[in-house]
PDB file of C-alpha atoms in Angstrom:
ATOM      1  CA  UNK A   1      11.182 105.991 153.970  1.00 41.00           C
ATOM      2  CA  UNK A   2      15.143 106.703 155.123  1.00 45.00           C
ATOM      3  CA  UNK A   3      17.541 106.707 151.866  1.00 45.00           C
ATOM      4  CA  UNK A   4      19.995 104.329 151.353  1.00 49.00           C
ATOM      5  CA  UNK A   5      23.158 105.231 153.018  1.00 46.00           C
ATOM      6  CA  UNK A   6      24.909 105.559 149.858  1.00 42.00           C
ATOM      7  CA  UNK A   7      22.372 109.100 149.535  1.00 51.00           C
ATOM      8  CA  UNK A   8      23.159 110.253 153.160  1.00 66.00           C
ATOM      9  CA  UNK A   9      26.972 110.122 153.936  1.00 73.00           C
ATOM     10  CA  UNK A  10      29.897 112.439 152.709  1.00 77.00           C
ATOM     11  CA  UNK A  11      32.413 110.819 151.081  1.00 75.00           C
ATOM     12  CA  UNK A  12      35.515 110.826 152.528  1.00 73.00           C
ATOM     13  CA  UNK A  13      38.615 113.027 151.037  1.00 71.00           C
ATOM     14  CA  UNK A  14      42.015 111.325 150.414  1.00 70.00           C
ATOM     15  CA  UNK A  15      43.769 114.657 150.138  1.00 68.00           C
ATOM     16  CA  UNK A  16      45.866 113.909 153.135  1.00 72.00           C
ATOM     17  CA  UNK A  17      47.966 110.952 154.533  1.00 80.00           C
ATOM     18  CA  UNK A  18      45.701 110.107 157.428  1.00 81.00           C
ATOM     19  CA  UNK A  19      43.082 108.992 155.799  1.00 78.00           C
ATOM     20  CA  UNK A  20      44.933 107.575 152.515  1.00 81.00           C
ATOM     21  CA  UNK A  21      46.975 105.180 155.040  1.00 86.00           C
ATOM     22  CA  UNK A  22      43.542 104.344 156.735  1.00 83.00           C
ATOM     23  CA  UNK A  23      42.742 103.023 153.080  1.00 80.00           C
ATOM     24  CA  UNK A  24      45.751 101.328 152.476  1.00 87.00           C
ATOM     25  CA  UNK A  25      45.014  99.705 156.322  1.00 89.00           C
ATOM     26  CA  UNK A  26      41.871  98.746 154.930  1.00 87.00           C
ATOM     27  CA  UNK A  27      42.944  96.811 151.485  1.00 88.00           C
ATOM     28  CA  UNK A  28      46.367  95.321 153.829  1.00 89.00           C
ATOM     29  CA  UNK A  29      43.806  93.551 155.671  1.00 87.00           C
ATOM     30  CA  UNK A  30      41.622  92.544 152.973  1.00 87.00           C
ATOM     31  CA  UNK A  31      44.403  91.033 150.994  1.00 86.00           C
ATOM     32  CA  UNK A  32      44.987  88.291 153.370  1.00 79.00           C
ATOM     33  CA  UNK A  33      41.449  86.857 152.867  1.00 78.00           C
ATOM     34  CA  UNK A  34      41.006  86.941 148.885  1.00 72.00           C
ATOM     35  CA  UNK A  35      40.700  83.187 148.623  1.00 62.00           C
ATOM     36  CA  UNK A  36      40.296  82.411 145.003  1.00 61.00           C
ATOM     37  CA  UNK A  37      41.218  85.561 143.805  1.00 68.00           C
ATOM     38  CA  UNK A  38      40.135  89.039 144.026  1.00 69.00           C
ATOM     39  CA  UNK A  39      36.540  89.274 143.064  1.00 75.00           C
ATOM     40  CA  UNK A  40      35.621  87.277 146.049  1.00 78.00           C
ATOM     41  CA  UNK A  41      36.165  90.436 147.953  1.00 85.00           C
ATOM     42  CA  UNK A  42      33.844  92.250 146.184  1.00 86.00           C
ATOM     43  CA  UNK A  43      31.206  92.456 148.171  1.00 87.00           C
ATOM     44  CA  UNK A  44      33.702  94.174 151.142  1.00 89.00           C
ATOM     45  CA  UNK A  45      34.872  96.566 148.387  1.00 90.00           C
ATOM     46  CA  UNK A  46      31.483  97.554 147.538  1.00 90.00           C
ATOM     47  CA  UNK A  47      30.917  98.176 151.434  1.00 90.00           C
ATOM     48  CA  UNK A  48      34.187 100.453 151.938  1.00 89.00           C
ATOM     49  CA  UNK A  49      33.854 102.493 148.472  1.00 88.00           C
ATOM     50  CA  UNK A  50      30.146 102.849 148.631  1.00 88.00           C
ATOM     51  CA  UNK A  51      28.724 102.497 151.978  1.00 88.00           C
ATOM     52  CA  UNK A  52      31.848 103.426 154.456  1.00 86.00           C
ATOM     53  CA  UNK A  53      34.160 105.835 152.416  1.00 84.00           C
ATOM     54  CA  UNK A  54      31.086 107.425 149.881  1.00 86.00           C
ATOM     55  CA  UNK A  55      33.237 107.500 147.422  1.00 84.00           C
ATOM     56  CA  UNK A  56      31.574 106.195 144.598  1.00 84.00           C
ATOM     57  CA  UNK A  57      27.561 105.451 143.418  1.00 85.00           C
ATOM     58  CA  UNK A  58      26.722 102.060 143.436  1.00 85.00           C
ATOM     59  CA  UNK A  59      26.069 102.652 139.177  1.00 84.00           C
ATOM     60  CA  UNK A  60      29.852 103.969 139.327  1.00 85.00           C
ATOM     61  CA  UNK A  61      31.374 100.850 141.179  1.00 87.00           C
ATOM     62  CA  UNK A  62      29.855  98.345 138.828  1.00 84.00           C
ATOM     63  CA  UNK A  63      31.029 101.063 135.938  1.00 84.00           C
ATOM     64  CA  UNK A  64      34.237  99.901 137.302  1.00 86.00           C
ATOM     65  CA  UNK A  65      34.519  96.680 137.720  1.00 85.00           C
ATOM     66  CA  UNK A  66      33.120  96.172 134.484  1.00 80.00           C
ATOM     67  CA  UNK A  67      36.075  97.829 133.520  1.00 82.00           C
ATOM     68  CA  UNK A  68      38.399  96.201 135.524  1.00 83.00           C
ATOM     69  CA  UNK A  69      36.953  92.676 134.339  1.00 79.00           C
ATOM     70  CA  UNK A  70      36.764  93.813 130.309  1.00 77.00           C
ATOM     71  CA  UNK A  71      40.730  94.480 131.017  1.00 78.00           C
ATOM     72  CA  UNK A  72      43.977  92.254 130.783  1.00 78.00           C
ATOM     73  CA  UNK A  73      45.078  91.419 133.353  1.00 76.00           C
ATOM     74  CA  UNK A  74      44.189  90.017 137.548  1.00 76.00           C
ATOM     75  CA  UNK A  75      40.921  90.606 138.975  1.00 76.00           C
ATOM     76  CA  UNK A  76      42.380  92.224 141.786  1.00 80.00           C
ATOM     77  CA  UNK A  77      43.258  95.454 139.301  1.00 84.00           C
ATOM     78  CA  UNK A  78      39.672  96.885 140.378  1.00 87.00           C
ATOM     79  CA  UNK A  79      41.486  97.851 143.884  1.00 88.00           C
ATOM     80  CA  UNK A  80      43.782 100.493 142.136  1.00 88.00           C
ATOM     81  CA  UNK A  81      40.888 101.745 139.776  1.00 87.00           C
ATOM     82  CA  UNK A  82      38.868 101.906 143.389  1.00 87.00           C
ATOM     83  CA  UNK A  83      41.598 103.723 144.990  1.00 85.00           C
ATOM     84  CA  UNK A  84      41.715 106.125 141.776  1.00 86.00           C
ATOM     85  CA  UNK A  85      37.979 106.932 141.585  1.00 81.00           C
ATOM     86  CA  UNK A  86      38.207 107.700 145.348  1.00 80.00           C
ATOM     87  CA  UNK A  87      40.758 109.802 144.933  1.00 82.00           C
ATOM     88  CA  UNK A  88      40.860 111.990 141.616  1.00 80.00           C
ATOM     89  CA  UNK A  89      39.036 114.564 143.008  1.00 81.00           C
ATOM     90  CA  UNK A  90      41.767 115.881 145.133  1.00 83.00           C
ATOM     91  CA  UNK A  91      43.761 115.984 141.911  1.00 86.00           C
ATOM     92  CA  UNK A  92      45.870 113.497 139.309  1.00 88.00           C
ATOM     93  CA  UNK A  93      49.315 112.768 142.278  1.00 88.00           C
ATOM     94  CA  UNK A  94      46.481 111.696 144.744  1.00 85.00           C
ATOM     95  CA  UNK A  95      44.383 109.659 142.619  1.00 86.00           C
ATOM     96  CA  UNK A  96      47.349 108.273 141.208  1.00 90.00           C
ATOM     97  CA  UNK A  97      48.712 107.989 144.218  1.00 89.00           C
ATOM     98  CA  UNK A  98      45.941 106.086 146.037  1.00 87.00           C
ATOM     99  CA  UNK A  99      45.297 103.759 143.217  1.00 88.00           C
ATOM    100  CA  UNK A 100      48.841 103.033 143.484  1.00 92.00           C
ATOM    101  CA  UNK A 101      48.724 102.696 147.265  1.00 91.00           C
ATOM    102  CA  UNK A 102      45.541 100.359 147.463  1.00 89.00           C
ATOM    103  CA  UNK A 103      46.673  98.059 144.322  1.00 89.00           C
ATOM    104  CA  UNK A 104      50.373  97.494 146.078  1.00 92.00           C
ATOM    105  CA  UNK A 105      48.133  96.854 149.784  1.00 91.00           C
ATOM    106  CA  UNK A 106      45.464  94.513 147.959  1.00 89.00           C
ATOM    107  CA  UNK A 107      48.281  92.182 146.112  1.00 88.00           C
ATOM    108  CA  UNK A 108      51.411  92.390 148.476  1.00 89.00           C
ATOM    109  CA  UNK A 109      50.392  90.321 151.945  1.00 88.00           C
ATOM    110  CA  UNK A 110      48.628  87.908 149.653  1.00 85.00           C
ATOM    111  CA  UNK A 111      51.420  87.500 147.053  1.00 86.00           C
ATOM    112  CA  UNK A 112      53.817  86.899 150.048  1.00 88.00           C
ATOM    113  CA  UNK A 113      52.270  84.413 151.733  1.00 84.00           C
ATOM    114  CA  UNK A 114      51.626  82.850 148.592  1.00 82.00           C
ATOM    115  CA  UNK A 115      55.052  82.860 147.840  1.00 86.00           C
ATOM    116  CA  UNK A 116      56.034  80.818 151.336  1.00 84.00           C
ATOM    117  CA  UNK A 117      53.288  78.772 151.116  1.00 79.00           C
ATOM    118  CA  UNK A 118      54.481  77.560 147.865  1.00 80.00           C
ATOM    119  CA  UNK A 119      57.655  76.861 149.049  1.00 82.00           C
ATOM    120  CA  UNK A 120      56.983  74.248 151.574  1.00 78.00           C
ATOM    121  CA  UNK A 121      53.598  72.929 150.117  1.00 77.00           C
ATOM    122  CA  UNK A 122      55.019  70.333 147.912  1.00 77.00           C
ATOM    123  CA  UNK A 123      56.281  69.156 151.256  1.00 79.00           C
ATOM    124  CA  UNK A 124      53.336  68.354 152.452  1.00 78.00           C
ATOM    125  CA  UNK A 125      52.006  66.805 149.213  1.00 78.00           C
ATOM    126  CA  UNK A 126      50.664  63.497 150.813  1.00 80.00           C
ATOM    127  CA  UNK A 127      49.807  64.969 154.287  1.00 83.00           C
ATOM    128  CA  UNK A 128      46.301  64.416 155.319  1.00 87.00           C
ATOM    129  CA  UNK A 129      45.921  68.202 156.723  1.00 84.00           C
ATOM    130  CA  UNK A 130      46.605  69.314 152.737  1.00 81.00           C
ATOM    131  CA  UNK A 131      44.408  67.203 151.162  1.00 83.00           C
ATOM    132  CA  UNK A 132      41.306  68.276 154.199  1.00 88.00           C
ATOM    133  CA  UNK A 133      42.433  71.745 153.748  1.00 83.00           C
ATOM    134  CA  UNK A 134      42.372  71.982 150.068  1.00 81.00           C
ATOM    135  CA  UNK A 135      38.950  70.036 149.767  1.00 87.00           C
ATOM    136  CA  UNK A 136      37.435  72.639 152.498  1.00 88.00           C
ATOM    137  CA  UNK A 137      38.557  75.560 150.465  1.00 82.00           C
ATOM    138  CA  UNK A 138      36.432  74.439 147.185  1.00 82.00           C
ATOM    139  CA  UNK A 139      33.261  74.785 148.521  1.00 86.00           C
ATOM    140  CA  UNK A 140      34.062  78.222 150.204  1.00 83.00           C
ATOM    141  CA  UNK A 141      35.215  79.875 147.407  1.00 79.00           C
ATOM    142  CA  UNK A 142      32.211  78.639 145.197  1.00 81.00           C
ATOM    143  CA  UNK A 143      30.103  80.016 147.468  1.00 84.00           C
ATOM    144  CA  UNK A 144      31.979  83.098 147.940  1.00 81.00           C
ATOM    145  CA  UNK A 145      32.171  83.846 143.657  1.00 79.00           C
ATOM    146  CA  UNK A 146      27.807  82.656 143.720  1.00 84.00           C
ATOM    147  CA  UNK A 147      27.401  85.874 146.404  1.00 84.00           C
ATOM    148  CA  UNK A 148      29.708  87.991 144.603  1.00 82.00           C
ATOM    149  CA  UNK A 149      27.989  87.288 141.578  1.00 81.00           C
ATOM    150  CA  UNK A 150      24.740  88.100 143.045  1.00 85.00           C
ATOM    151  CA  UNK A 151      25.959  91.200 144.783  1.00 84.00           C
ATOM    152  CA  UNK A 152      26.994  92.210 140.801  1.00 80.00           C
ATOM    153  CA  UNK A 153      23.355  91.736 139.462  1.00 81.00           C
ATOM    154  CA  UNK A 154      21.964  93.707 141.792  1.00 82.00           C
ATOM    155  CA  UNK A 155      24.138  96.711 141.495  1.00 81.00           C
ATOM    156  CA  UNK A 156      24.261  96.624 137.481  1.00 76.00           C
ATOM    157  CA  UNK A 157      20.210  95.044 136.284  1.00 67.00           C
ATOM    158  CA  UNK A 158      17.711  96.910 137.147  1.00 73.00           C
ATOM    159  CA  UNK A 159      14.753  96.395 134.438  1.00 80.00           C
ATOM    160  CA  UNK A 160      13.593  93.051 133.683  1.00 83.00           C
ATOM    161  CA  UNK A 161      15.458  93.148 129.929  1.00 82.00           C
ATOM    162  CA  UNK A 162      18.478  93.358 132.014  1.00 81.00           C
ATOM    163  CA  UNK A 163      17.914  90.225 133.922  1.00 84.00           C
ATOM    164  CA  UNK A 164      17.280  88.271 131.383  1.00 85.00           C
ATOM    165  CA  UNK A 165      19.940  88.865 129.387  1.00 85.00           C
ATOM    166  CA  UNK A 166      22.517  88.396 132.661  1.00 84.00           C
ATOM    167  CA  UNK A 167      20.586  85.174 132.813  1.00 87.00           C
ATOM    168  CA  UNK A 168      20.547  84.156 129.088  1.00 89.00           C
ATOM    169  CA  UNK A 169      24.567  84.563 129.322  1.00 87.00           C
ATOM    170  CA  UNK A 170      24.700  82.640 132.638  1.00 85.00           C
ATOM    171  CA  UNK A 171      23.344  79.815 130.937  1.00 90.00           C
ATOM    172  CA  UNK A 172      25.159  80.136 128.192  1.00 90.00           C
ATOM    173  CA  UNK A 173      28.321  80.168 129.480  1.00 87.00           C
ATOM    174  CA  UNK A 174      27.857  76.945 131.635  1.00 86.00           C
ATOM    175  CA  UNK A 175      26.276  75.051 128.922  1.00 91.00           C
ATOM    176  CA  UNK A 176      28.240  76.576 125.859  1.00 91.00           C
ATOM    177  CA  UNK A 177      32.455  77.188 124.853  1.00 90.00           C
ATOM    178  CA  UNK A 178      31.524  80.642 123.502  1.00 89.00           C
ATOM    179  CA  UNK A 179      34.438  82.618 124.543  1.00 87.00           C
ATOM    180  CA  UNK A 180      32.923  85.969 127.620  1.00 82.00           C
ATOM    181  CA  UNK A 181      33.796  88.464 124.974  1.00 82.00           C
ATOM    182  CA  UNK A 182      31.062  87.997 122.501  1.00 89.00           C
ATOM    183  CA  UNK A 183      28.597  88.442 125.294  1.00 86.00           C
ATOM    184  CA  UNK A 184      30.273  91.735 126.611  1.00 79.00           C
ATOM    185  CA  UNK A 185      29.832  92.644 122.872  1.00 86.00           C
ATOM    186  CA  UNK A 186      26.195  91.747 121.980  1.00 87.00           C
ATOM    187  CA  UNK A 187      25.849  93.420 125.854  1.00 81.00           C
ATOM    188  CA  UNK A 188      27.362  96.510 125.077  1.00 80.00           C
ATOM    189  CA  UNK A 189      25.579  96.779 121.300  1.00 87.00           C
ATOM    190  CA  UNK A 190      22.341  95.885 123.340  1.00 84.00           C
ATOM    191  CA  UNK A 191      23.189  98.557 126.094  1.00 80.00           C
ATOM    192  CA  UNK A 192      24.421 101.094 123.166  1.00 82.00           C
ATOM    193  CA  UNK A 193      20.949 100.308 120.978  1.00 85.00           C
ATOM    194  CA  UNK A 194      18.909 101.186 124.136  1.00 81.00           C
ATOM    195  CA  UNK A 195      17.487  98.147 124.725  1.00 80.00           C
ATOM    196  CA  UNK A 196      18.937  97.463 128.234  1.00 78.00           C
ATOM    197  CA  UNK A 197      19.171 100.064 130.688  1.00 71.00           C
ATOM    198  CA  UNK A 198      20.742 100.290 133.986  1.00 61.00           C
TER     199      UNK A 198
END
């Protein structure tokens, strides 16, 4: 049986400009499509940082966006933790550096054309290619946050205790008003007991 081709591929360095600006080409382009926010790129980041670049484990991306999510702050922040982890091993300027880099190319293009969209969209308040547009865009982005969420349980659970407590706190949170941090906290005493494993 071939290994997964997270196993079989050097990672690449970012310990010179060539391939941190191919990087910051990457998250530039990305930016422009993170419709309802960043973790509906997710699944692309997982691709470039764990199947295209080898920079991280799967175990070590969901390490951080866990992180990124237990945070303050936009869900887009797991870019410049990405672009850290990829590069620390070249030393703290590139890792700082890169992180910088891919957080600035993840939020700027988006941010932008937010900006001038939100300038002329009240104009358009009544106009029948708004209304069509914004009632095509729901559906996408559901379905884009249900895959991302997916893509998440299969690169954190991996025993069936694990599953069922992602599951339990699914259901939980759509049928309940308890607030996401008590479950990251009876997840991490759980995970910190031994009782779920990854």
């Amino acid at each position: 049986m071939t290994p997964p081709l997270a196993h079989i591929c050097t990672p690449q360095p970012l310990g010179d400009w060539r391939h941190l600006l191919a990087v910051i080409w990457d998250f530039l382009r990305l930016s422009l499509f993170s419709l309802g926010g960043g973790n509906t790129l997710l699944n692309e980041y997982h691709h470039l940082s764990v199947d295209q670049y080898c920079w991280l484990s799967s175990r070590q991306f969901a390490d951080i966006y866990a992180l990124a999510e237990a945070a303050p702050g936009p869900s887009s922040m797991i870019v410049g933790l990405l672009g850290m982890g990829a590069a620390v091993q070249e030393g703290p300027f590139w890792g700082l550096l890169s992180g910088v880099s891919a957080e600035l190319a993840i939020l700027l293009p988006s941010t932008l054309l937010m900006v001038a969209a939100s300038l002329s969209w009240n104009r358009l308040r009544d106009a029948p290619v708004r209304i069509a547009f914004e009632r095509g865009l729901g559906p996408i982005t559901l379905g884009i946050l249900f895959a991302v969420g997916l893509k998440i349980l299969r690169i954190s659970d991996h025993d069936t205790p694990a599953y069922a407590v992602s599951a339990l706190v699914c259901v939980l949170m759509l049928r309940t008003r308890i607030s996401p941090l008590w479950f990251m906290a009876v997840a991490a005493v759980l995970g910190g007991l031994g009782l779920v494993n990854r």
